XYZ file of N, CA, C and O in Angstrom:
696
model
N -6.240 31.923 -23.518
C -5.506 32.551 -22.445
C -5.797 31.871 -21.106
O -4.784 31.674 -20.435
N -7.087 31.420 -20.502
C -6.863 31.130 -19.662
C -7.152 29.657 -19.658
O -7.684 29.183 -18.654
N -6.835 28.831 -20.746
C -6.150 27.458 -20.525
C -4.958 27.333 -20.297
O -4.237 26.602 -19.618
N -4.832 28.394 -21.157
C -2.728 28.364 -20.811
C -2.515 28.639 -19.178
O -1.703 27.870 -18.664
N -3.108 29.597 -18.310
C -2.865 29.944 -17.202
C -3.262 28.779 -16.661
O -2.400 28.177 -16.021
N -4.556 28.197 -16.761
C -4.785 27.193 -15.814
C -3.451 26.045 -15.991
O -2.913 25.441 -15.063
N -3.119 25.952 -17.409
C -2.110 24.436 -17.364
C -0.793 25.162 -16.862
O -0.055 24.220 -16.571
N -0.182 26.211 -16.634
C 0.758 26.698 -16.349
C 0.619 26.952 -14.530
O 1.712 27.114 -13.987
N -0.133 26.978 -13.960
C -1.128 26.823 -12.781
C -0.429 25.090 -12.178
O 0.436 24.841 -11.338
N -1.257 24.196 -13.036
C -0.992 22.988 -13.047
C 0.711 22.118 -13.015
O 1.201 21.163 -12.413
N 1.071 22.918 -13.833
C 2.657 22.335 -14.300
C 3.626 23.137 -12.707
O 4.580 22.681 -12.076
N 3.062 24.076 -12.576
C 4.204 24.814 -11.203
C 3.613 24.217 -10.294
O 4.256 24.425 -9.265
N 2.478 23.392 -10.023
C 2.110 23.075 -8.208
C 3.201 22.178 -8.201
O 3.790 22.831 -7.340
N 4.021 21.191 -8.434
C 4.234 20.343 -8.047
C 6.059 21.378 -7.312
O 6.585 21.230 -6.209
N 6.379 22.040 -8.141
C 7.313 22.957 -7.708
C 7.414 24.080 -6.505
O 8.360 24.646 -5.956
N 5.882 24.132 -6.350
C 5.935 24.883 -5.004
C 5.126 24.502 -3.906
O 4.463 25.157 -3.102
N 5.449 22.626 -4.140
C 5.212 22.268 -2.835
C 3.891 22.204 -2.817
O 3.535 22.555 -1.692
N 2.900 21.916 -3.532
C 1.711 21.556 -3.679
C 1.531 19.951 -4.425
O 2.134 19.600 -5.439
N 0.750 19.276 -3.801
C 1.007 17.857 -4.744
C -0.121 17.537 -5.689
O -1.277 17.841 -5.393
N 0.060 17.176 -6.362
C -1.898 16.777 -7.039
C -1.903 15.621 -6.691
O -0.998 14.997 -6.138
N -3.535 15.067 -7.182
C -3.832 14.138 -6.509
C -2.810 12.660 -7.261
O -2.421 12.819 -8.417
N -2.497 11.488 -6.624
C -2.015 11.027 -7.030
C -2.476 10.016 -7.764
O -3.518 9.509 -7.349
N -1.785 9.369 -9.183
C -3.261 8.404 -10.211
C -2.068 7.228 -10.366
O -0.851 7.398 -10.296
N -2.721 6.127 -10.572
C -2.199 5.351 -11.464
C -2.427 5.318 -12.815
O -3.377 5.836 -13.402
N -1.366 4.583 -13.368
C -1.034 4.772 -14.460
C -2.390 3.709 -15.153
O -3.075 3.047 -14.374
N -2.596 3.673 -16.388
C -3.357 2.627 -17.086
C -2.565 1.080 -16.786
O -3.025 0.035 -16.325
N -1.524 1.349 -17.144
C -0.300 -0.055 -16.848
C 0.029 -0.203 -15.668
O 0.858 0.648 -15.348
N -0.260 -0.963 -14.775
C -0.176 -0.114 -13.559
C 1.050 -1.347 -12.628
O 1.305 -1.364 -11.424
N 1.623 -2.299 -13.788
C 2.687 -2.875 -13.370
C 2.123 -4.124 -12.721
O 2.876 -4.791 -12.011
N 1.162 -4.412 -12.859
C 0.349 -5.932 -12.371
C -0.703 -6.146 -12.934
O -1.063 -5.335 -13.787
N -1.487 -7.245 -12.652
C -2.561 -7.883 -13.269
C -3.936 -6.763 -12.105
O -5.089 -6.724 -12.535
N -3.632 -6.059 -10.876
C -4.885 -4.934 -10.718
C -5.244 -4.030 -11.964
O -4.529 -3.491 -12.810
N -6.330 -4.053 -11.809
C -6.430 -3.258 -13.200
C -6.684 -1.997 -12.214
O -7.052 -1.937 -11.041
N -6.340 -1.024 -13.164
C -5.948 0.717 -13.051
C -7.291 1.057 -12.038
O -7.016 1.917 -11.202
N -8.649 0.553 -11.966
C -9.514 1.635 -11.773
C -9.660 0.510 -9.830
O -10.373 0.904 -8.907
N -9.059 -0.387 -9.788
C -9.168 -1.294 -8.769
C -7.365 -0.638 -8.028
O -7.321 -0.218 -6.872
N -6.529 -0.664 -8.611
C -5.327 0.348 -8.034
C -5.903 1.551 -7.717
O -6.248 1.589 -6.536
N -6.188 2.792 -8.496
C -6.590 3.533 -7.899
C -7.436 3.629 -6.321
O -7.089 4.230 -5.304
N -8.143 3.143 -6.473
C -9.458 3.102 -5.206
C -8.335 2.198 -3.930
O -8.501 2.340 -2.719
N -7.463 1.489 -4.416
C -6.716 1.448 -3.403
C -5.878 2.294 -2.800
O -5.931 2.556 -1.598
N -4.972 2.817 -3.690
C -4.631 3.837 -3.156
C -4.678 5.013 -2.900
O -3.797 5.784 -2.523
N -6.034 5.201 -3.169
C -6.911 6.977 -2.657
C -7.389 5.935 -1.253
O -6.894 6.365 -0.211
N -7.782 5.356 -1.166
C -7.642 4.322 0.511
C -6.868 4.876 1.246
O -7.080 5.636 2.191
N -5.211 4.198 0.475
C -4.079 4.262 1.817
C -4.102 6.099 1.958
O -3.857 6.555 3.075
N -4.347 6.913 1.002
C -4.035 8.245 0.904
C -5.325 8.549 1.921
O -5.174 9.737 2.206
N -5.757 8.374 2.171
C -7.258 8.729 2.956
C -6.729 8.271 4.206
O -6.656 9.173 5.041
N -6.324 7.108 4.603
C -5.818 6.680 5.665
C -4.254 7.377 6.152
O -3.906 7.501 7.326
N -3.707 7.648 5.349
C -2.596 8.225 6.088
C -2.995 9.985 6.559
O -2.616 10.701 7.487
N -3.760 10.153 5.612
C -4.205 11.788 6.481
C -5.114 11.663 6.914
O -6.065 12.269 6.421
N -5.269 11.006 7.806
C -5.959 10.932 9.221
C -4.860 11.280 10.084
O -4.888 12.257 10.832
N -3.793 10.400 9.972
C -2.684 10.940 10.420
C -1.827 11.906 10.366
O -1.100 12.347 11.257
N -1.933 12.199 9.349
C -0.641 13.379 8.799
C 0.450 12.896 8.134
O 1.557 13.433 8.155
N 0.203 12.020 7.616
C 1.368 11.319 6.831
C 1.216 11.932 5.509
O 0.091 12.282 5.152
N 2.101 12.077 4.842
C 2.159 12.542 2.934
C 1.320 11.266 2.286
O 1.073 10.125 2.675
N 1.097 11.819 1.438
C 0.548 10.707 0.325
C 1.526 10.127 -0.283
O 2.677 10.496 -0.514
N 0.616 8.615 -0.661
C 1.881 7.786 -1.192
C 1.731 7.919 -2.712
O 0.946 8.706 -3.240
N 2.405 7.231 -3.257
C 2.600 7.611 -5.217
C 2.861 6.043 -5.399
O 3.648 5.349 -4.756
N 1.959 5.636 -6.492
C 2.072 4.608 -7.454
C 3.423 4.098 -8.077
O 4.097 4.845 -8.786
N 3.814 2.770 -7.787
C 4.749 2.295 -8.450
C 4.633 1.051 -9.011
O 4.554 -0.029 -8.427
N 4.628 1.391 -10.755
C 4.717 0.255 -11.479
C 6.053 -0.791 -10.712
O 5.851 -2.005 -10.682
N 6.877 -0.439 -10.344
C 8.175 -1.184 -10.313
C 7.913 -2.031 -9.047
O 8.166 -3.236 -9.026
N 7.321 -1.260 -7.831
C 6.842 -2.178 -6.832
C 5.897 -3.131 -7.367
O 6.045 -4.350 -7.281
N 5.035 -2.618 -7.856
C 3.223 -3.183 -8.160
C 3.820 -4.591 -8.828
O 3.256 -5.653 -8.563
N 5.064 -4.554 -9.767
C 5.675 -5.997 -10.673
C 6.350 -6.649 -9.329
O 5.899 -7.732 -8.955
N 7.460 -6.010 -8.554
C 7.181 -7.056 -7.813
C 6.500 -7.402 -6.873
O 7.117 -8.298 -6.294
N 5.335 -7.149 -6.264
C 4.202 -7.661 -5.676
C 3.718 -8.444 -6.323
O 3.215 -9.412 -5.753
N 3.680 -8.371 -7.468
C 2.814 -9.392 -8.661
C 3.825 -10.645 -9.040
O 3.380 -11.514 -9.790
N 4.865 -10.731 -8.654
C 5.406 -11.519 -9.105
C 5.982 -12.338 -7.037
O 6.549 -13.383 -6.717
N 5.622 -11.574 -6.498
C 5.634 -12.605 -5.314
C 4.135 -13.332 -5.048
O 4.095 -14.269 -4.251
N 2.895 -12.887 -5.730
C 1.551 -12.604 -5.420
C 1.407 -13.987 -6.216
O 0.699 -14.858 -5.711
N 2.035 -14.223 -7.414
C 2.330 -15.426 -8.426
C 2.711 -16.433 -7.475
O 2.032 -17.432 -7.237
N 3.775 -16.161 -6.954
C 4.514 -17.613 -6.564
C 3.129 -17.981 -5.732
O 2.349 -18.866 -6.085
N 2.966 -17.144 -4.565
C 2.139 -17.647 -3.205
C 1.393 -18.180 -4.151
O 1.706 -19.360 -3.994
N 0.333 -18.174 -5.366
C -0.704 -19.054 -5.623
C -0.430 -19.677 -6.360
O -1.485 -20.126 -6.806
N 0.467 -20.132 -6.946
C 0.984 -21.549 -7.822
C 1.938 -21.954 -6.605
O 1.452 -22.682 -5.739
N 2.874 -21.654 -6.517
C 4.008 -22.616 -5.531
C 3.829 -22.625 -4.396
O 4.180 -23.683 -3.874
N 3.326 -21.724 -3.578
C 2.735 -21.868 -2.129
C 1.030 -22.233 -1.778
O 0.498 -22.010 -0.690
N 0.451 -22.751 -2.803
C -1.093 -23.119 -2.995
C -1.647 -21.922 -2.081
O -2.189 -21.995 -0.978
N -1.412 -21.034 -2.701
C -2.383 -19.309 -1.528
C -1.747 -19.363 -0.090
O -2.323 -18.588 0.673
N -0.758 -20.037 0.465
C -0.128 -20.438 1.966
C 0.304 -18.589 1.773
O 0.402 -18.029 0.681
N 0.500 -17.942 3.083
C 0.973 -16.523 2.831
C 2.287 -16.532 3.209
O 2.169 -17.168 4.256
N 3.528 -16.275 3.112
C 4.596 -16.340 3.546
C 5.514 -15.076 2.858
O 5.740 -14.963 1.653
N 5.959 -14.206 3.871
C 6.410 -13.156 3.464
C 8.130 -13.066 2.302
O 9.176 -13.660 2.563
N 7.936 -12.364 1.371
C 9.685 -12.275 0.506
C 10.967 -12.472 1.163
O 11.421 -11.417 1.608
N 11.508 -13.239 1.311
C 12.644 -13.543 2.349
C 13.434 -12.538 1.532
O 13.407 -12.298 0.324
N 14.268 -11.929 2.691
C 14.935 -10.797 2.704
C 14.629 -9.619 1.936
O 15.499 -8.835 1.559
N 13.006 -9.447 1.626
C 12.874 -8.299 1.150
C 13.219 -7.094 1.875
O 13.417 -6.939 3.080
N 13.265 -5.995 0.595
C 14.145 -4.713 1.428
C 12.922 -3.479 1.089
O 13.136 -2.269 1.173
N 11.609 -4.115 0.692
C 10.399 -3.228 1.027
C 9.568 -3.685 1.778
O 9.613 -4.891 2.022
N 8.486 -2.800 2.413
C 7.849 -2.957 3.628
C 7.051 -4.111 2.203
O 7.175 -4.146 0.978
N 6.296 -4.860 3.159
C 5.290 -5.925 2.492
C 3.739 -6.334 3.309
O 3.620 -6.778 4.451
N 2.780 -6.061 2.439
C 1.583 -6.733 3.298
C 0.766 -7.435 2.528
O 0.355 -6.916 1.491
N 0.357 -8.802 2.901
C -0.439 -10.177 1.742
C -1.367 -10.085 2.715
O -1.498 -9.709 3.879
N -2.142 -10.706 1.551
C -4.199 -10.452 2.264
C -4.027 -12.232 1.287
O -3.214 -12.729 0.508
N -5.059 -12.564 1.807
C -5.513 -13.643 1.021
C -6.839 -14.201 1.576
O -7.112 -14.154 2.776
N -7.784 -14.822 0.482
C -9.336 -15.062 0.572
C -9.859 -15.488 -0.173
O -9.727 -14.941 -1.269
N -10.702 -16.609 -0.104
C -11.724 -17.124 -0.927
C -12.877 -16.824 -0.581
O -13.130 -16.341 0.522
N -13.996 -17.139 -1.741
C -15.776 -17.087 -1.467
C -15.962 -16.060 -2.181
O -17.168 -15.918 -2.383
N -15.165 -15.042 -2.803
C -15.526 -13.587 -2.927
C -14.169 -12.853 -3.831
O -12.981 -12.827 -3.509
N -14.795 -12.325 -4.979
C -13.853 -11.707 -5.381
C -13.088 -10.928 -5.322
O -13.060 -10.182 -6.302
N -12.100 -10.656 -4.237
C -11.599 -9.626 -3.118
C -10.784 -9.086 -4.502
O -10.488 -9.745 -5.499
N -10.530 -7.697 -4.223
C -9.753 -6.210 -4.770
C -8.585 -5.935 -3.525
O -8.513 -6.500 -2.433
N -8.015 -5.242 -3.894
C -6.977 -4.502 -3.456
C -7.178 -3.767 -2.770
O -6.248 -3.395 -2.055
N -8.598 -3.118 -2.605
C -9.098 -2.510 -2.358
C -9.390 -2.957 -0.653
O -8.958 -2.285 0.283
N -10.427 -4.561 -0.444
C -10.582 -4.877 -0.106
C -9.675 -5.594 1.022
O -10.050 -5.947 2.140
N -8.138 -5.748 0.341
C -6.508 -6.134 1.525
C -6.724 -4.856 1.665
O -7.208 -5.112 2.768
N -6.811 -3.872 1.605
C -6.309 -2.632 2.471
C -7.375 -2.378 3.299
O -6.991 -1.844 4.340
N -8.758 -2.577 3.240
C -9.417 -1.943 4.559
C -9.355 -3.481 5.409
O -10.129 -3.576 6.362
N -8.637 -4.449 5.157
C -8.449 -5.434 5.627
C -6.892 -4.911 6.346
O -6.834 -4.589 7.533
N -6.104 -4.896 5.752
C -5.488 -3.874 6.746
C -5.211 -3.025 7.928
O -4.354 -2.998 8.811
N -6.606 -2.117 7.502
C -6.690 -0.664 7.803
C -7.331 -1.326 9.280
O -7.155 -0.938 10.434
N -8.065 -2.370 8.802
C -8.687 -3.296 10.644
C -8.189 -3.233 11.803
O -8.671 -3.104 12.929
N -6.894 -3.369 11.289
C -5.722 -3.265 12.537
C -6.152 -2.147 13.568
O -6.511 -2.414 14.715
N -6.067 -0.624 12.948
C -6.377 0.409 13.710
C -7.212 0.053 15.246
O -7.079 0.777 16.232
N -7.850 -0.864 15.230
C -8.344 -1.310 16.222
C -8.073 -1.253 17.728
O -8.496 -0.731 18.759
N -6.826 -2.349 17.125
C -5.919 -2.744 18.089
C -4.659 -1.680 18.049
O -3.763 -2.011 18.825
N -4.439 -0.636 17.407
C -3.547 -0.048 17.806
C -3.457 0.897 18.745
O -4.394 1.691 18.656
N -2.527 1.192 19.818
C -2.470 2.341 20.394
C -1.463 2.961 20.212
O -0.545 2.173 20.437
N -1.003 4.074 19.888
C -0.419 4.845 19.486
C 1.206 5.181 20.594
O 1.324 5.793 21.656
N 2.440 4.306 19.548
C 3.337 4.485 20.420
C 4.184 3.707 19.090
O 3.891 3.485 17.916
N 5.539 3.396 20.066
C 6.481 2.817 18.986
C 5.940 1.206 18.353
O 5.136 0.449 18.897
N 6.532 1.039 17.295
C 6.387 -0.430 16.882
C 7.268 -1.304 18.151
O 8.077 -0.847 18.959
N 6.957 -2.194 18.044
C 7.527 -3.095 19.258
C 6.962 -5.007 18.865
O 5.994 -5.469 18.261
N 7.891 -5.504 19.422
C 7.894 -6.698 18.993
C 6.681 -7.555 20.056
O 6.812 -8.772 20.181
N 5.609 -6.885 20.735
C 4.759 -7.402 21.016
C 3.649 -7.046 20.594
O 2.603 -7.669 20.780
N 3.824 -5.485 19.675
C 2.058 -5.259 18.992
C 2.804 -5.471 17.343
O 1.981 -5.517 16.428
N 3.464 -5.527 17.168
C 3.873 -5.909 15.232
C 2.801 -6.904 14.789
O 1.835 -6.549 14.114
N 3.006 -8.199 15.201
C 1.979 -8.746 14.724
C 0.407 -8.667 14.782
O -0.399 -9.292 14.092
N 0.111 -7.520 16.018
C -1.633 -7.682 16.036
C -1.507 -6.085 15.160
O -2.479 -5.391 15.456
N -0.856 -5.606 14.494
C -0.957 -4.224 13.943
C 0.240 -3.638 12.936
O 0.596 -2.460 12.915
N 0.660 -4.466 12.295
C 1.750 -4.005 11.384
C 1.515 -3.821 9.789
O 2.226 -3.172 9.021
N 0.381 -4.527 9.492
C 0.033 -4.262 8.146
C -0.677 -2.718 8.094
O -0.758 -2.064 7.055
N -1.295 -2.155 9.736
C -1.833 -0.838 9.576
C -0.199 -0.063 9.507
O 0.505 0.579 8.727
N -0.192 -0.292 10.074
C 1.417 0.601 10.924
C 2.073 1.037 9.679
O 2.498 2.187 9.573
N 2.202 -0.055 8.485
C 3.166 -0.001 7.134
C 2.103 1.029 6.202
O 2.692 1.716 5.368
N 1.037 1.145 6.253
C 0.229 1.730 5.727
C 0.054 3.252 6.002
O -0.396 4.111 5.244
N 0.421 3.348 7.002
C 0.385 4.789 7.644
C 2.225 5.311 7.998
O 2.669 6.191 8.736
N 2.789 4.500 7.264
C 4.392 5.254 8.057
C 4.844 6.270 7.276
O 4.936 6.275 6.048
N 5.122 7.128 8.045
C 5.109 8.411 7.598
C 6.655 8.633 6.481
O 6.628 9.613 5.736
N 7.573 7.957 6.446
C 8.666 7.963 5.997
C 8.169 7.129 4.221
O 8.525 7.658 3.168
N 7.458 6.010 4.252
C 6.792 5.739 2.993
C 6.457 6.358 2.025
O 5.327 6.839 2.102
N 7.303 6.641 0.635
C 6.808 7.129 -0.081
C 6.115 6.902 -1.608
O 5.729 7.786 -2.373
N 6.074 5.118 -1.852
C 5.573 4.580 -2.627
C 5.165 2.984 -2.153
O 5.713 2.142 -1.441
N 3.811 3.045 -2.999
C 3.523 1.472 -2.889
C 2.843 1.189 -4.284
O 2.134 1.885 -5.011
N 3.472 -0.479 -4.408
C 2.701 -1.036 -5.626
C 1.656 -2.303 -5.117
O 1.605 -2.653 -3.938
N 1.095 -2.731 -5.855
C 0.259 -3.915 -5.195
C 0.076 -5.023 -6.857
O 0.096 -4.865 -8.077
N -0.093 -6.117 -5.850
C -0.397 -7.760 -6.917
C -1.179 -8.417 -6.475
O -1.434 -8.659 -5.296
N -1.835 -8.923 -7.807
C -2.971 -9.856 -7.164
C -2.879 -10.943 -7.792
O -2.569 -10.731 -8.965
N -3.039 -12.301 -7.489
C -3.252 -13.582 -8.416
C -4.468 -14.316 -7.941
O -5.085 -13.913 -6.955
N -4.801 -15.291 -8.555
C -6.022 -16.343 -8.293
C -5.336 -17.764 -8.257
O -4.700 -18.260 -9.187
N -5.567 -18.318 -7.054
C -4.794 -20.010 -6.591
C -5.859 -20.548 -7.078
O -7.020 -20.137 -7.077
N -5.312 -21.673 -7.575
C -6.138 -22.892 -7.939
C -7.191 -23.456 -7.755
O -7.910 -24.045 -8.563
N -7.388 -23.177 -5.947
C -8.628 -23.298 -5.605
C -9.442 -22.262 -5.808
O -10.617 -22.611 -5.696
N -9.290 -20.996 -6.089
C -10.877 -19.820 -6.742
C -9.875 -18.583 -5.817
O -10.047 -17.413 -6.159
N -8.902 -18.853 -4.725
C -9.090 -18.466 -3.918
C -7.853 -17.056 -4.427
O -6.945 -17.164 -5.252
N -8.148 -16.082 -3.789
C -7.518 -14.579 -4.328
C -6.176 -14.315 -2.947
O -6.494 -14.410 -1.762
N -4.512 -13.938 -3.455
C -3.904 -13.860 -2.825
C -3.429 -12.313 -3.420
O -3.238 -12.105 -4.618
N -3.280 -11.272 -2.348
C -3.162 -10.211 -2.919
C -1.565 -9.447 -2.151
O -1.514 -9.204 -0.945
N -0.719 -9.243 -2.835
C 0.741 -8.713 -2.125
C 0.850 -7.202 -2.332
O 0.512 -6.813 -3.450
N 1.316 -6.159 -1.341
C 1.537 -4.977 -1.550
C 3.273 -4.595 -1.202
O 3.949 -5.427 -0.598
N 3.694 -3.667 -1.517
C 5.056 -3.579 -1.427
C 5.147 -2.201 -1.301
O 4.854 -1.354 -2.145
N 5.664 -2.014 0.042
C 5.924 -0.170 0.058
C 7.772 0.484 0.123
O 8.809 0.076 0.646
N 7.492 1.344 -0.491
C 9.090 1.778 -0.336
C 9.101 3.578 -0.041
O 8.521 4.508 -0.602
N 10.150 3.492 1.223
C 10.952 2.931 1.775
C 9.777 2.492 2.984
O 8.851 3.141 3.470
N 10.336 0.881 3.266
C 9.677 0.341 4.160
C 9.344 0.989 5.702
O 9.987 1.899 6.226
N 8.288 0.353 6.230
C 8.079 1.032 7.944
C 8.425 0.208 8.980
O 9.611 -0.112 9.060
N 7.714 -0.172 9.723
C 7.687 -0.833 10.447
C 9.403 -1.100 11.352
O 9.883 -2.203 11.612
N 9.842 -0.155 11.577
C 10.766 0.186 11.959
C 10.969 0.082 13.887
O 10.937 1.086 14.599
N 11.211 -1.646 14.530
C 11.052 -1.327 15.879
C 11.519 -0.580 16.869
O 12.749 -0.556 16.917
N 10.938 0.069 17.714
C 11.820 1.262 17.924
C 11.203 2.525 17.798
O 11.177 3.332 18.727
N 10.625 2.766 16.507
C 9.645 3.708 16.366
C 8.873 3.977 16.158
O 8.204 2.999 15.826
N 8.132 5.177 16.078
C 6.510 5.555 16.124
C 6.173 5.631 13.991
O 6.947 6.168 13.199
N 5.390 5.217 13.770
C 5.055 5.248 12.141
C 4.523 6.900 11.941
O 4.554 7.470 10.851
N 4.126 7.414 12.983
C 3.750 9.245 12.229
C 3.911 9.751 13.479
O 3.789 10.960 13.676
């Protein structure tokens, strides 16, 4: 009796507006493995409620293509970072050698930005010293996937992909 209540408990939060916590999947749509996705994105989820932003939710479908732009940069762009021409999701690449960087590790690489941010609209003179935080925290975001590959030289190039994208100039991310 009261497993049934508790899983019947469980099965209605999501219906009345309660969220659980959010997991990745085992498959998690790239070469991150599941327990290195996770810890990333209980990250961005930690980081956006600071703000008040919703939590974001795992996507195999992003996470493949991050992984498959995360590919090119380290075979065809030798780890060079250069963003998806005309992508239509927000995007943020970390890249590093010496050290076996995680996903984990592009996002509080990321999250650095906060630094330099002061709190106002995106604008085409703080985007670049603060837009990989900005995409991380936009409140309209409601999924991200992430990719990682290894370039030739040792060196780790890591791509994230959020949907629907932020960085919207003009406006404030939360």
């Amino acid at each position: 009796m009261r497993i049934e209540l508790l899983l019947a408990i469980a099965i209605a939060l999501p219906t009345i507006g309660i969220s659980q916590t959010a997991s990745v999947p085992v498959d998690t749509g790239s070469k991150v493995p599941q327990a290195q996705a996770q810890a990333a994105l209980d990250f961005h989820n930690k980081v956006r409620k600071e703000v008040g932003a919703p939590p974001l939710q795992w996507s195999t479908d992003l996470a493949a293509v991050a992984q498959k732009w995360a590919d090119h940069l380290a075979s065809d762009n030798n780890c060079g970072l250069s963003h998806t021409p005309n992508d239509p999701h927000g995007e943020n690449l970390f890249a590093g050698s010496g050290a076996p960087y995680t996903a984990l590790d592009a996002s509080q690489d990321w999250y650095g930005e906060i630094k330099q941010y002061k709190y106002g609209p995106v604008t085409y003179q703080n985007f670049s010293a603060t837009g990989h935080y900005t995409q991380m925290v936009w409140n309209t975001t409601t999924t991200v996937g992430i990719g990682q590959a290894t370039c030739s030289n040792g060196g780790i190039v890591i791509a994230a992909e959020y949907d629907p994208h932020g960085n919207v100039i003009g406006q404030k991310p939360y």
